[in-house]
Amino acid sequence: MIKNAFKITLFTIICNAMIAINAQETTSSKAIETKIDQIISSLTLEEKVAMCHAQSKFSSPGVERLGIPELWMSDGPHGVRGEINWDDWGYANWTNDSITAFPALTCLASTFNPKLAKDYGINVGEEARYRKKDVLLGPGVNIYRSPLNGRNFEYMGEDPFLASKMVVPYIQGVQQNGVAACVKHYALNNQEVWRDKINVVVSDRALHEIYLPAFKAAVEEGKVWSIMGSYNQFKGQHCCHNSVLLNDILKKDWNFDGVVITDWGGAHDTKQAALNGLDIEMGTGTDGLTSSKKNAYDYYYLANPFLKLIKNGEIKEDILNDKVRRILRLMFRTNMNPNRPLGRINNQEHLDIARKIAGEGIVLLKNEASFFPINATKKITIAVIGENATKPMTIGGGSSELKAKNEVSPLDGLKNRFKNATIIHAMGYASGPSAYGRVVPSSLDANKLKQEAIEAASKADIVLFFGGLNKNYLQDCEGGDRTEYKLPFGQDELLNEILKVNKNTGVVLVSGNAIEMPWISNVKAIMQTWYLGSVAGDAIADVISGDVNPSGKLPFSFPKKLSDNGAHSFGELSFPGDGVNEYYKEDILVGYRWHDTKKIKPLFAFGEGLSYTTFEISNLDSDKKAYSKDESIVISGNVSNKGNVDGAEVVQVYIGKLNSKVARAEKELKGFQKVAVKKGENASFKISIDAKSLSFYDETTADWNLEKGDYLIYIGNSSASISKKIKITIQ
Ligand code: NOJ
């Protein structure tokens, strides 16, 4: 009787707490913390421990007797993944789990438009909510260090400032649905090869200046509710239970009050998991309950072994309570928040926003003699060549794979838009089926495919070659890196053959990575279109037809050859390491920082991207020439659109220190603004930069250090195209 009364009381406390929460209310509010304390004091040790580890592939348990719900997670970051079986990685084959696939995060980064990142977050968050997910596993902000990394397409490029500016609104957008974003993979997971064990050796300076800022912004500005540890090691400890990364930096320095979740199978030790900042263990072993004792959920590191150490006094109960407090806080923000919106899925608005992001993210890299746009009213013959014109790209790639309700292929997108043209298609090359962790060669006759393509090209007025990578294993896919920088499946050779019969050829690249382009001077145009999700073909047709004027900018450099990339120029110890350690020898000089400082011209530079109009950036000035450390530097100027179509230019502000006492990159991105300008018109802009953001991370004091003296401000429309330099002084 007494027991029952207690049960009812506690249940009432939880229900009341849930009703008391307002969706907008910050969950650090005292009232909720008090409720959390009450709940914790009512939970048994066993119940608390159970909350710290998985009960299925993608959920962790609640407490049935008290009505505390289970926590449901799903892969992102480009949409909500199809349902996975309870105990294994197989798809559950539900029929109500198809979704909208949004463009890959590389595309989002290329928009240089934080407002679109917010829209992205809101929309994907709505889908997650509709699918009853509490945690969306994304976005990813690992820095693009090498063009070989198999998962670059899931991240936001090579620049920490750009990634920070884009990740914050994405998180805010997702979380306004009462769904937690889970920023990943913290930290230094910059390759797939040996990802489960490689120990990254990196200077504290590069760590803080390059690899951590986007995570820091996610926590401090985005107020992200959860974070995923990475598989790799740092300072000899796995990052999912790494005392420096989790206890010192994340929880102490950045005051993170959310939940640290392992990457699936990223925990390796009970004491470390308990003491080094991990809160929820997921994915250990592969068979869940069904197979051995070793893999069953009760035998996870944060399950029975953890309970045992608490019971015998080796680990204090407070350690457990802190984890449970964080988990309950996450629940009050998500599945115990009665005011969270309902979400929606597969609606026209989601497709529209996906198409807008895709259109703004596509980057026009070369456009000789105005090859693009192609006039859609003309009665011409267009040969669309290449497997990537028809291959579904929401499938494959690993955990970010999606079950899109619809996916418009580039070929279909072009056919819909170019109704007056005769469109002929030839596959040209074949990659073989996508298989997890394996390369399965195509059984098609390569020579025949090539001949068909050459024949199609020879009959056409215009050739559009759709190539690139394709999310097959080793071609932009989790679990493996690319093995070469050039295009796979004989595409270079095929393209050369096509160019022999038709010089009027443009290349449309579908990939999440830079590639080598030995044919660059022979093709008329190059368009980088990423993986664009449900409406890929429509968005590509929008830009090819000129319905949308391209305004995307590269979020990473395209080196001419692999050894021109900083990480690769130091050989294998620097990338991918020796299987045990990997030394980030290029240090802070990642991406364009390397190209600029070492004077190695890239094929295409960070921030580069053409438009169908021309812009002039003028009247550039700073509000002052000398600043104190607490001031903002305001750069102003004008963008004029000199052409015949409306468009948008991304003004980029880079800053470099003159005569620094430490090694520095020539310049670093510190501000940008996408400015829309109608044809023939002008628009003014102002970009404000905190003087403090010019600090370097000083390893001697383990703190940020703003050097006094002269700085050079570079303003332009890419890292390699600077309209003006202005010298300023920090006093
Ligand atoms: C491993 C991946 O690294 C991670 O990004 C993903 O969220 C989990 N698997 C779950 O699928």
Short mmCIF file of N, CA, C and O and ligand atoms in Angstrom, two decimals, residues 58 75-76 81 89 137 151 154 184-185 189 192 195 228 231 263-264 399 478, ligand 1:
data_model
loop_
_atom_site.label_atom_id
_atom_site.label_comp_id
_atom_site.label_asym_id
_atom_site.label_seq_id
_atom_site.Cartn_x
_atom_site.Cartn_y
_atom_site.Cartn_z
N PHE A 58 19.21 1.23 -31.30
CA PHE A 58 19.09 2.69 -31.31
C PHE A 58 18.24 3.26 -30.17
O PHE A 58 17.72 4.35 -30.28
N ASP A 75 20.01 7.79 -36.82
CA ASP A 75 21.02 8.45 -37.63
C ASP A 75 20.41 9.57 -38.43
O ASP A 75 19.29 9.49 -38.90
N GLY A 76 21.19 10.56 -38.59
CA GLY A 76 21.11 11.65 -39.50
C GLY A 76 22.37 11.57 -40.33
O GLY A 76 22.86 10.45 -40.52
N ARG A 81 17.08 8.19 -40.67
CA ARG A 81 17.37 6.90 -41.28
C ARG A 81 16.19 5.93 -41.15
O ARG A 81 15.40 6.03 -40.21
N TRP A 89 22.03 -4.90 -37.27
CA TRP A 89 22.08 -3.76 -38.18
C TRP A 89 21.12 -3.87 -39.37
O TRP A 89 21.07 -2.97 -40.20
N LEU A 137 21.19 11.84 -34.71
CA LEU A 137 22.65 11.68 -34.62
C LEU A 137 23.34 12.49 -35.72
O LEU A 137 23.69 11.98 -36.77
N ARG A 151 34.23 10.03 -45.22
CA ARG A 151 33.01 10.66 -44.69
C ARG A 151 33.00 12.17 -44.81
O ARG A 151 32.17 12.83 -44.18
N GLU A 154 29.73 14.09 -45.14
CA GLU A 154 28.83 14.30 -44.01
C GLU A 154 29.24 15.49 -43.14
O GLU A 154 28.61 15.75 -42.13
N LYS A 184 28.69 15.36 -33.88
CA LYS A 184 29.63 14.24 -33.90
C LYS A 184 30.77 14.52 -34.85
O LYS A 184 30.68 15.45 -35.65
N HIS A 185 31.87 13.83 -34.85
CA HIS A 185 32.31 12.80 -33.93
C HIS A 185 33.45 13.43 -33.15
O HIS A 185 34.49 13.73 -33.74
N ASN A 189 38.25 12.71 -35.62
CA ASN A 189 37.91 11.56 -36.46
C ASN A 189 37.93 12.06 -37.92
O ASN A 189 36.91 12.35 -38.50
N GLU A 192 38.60 7.36 -42.04
CA GLU A 192 37.89 6.14 -41.71
C GLU A 192 38.85 4.97 -41.47
O GLU A 192 38.55 4.07 -40.68
N ARG A 195 39.77 3.75 -37.94
CA ARG A 195 39.08 4.74 -37.10
C ARG A 195 38.83 4.26 -35.69
O ARG A 195 38.70 5.04 -34.76
N MET A 228 28.39 13.13 -29.66
CA MET A 228 28.86 11.75 -29.83
C MET A 228 30.39 11.71 -29.82
O MET A 228 31.04 12.45 -30.56
N TYR A 231 35.45 7.34 -32.53
CA TYR A 231 36.04 6.00 -32.35
C TYR A 231 37.53 6.05 -32.01
O TYR A 231 38.06 5.19 -31.32
N ASP A 263 30.06 6.74 -29.93
CA ASP A 263 29.78 6.20 -31.25
C ASP A 263 29.53 4.71 -31.02
O ASP A 263 29.94 4.13 -30.00
N TRP A 264 28.85 4.08 -31.97
CA TRP A 264 28.37 2.71 -31.75
C TRP A 264 29.55 1.72 -31.63
O TRP A 264 30.27 1.47 -32.59
N SER A 399 26.19 4.93 -42.40
CA SER A 399 25.07 5.21 -41.49
C SER A 399 24.22 6.40 -41.92
O SER A 399 23.10 6.55 -41.45
N GLU A 478 31.32 5.54 -45.36
CA GLU A 478 31.80 5.23 -44.03
C GLU A 478 32.55 3.91 -44.01
O GLU A 478 32.23 3.00 -44.78
C1 NOJ B 1 28.78 4.81 -36.55
C2 NOJ B 1 28.92 6.19 -37.12
O1 NOJ B 1 30.25 6.61 -36.99
C3 NOJ B 1 28.00 7.20 -36.48
O2 NOJ B 1 28.11 8.42 -37.16
C4 NOJ B 1 26.61 6.70 -36.44
O3 NOJ B 1 25.76 7.67 -35.87
C5 NOJ B 1 26.57 5.38 -35.66
N1 NOJ B 1 27.42 4.40 -36.31
C6 NOJ B 1 25.18 4.79 -35.56
O4 NOJ B 1 24.82 4.31 -36.82
#
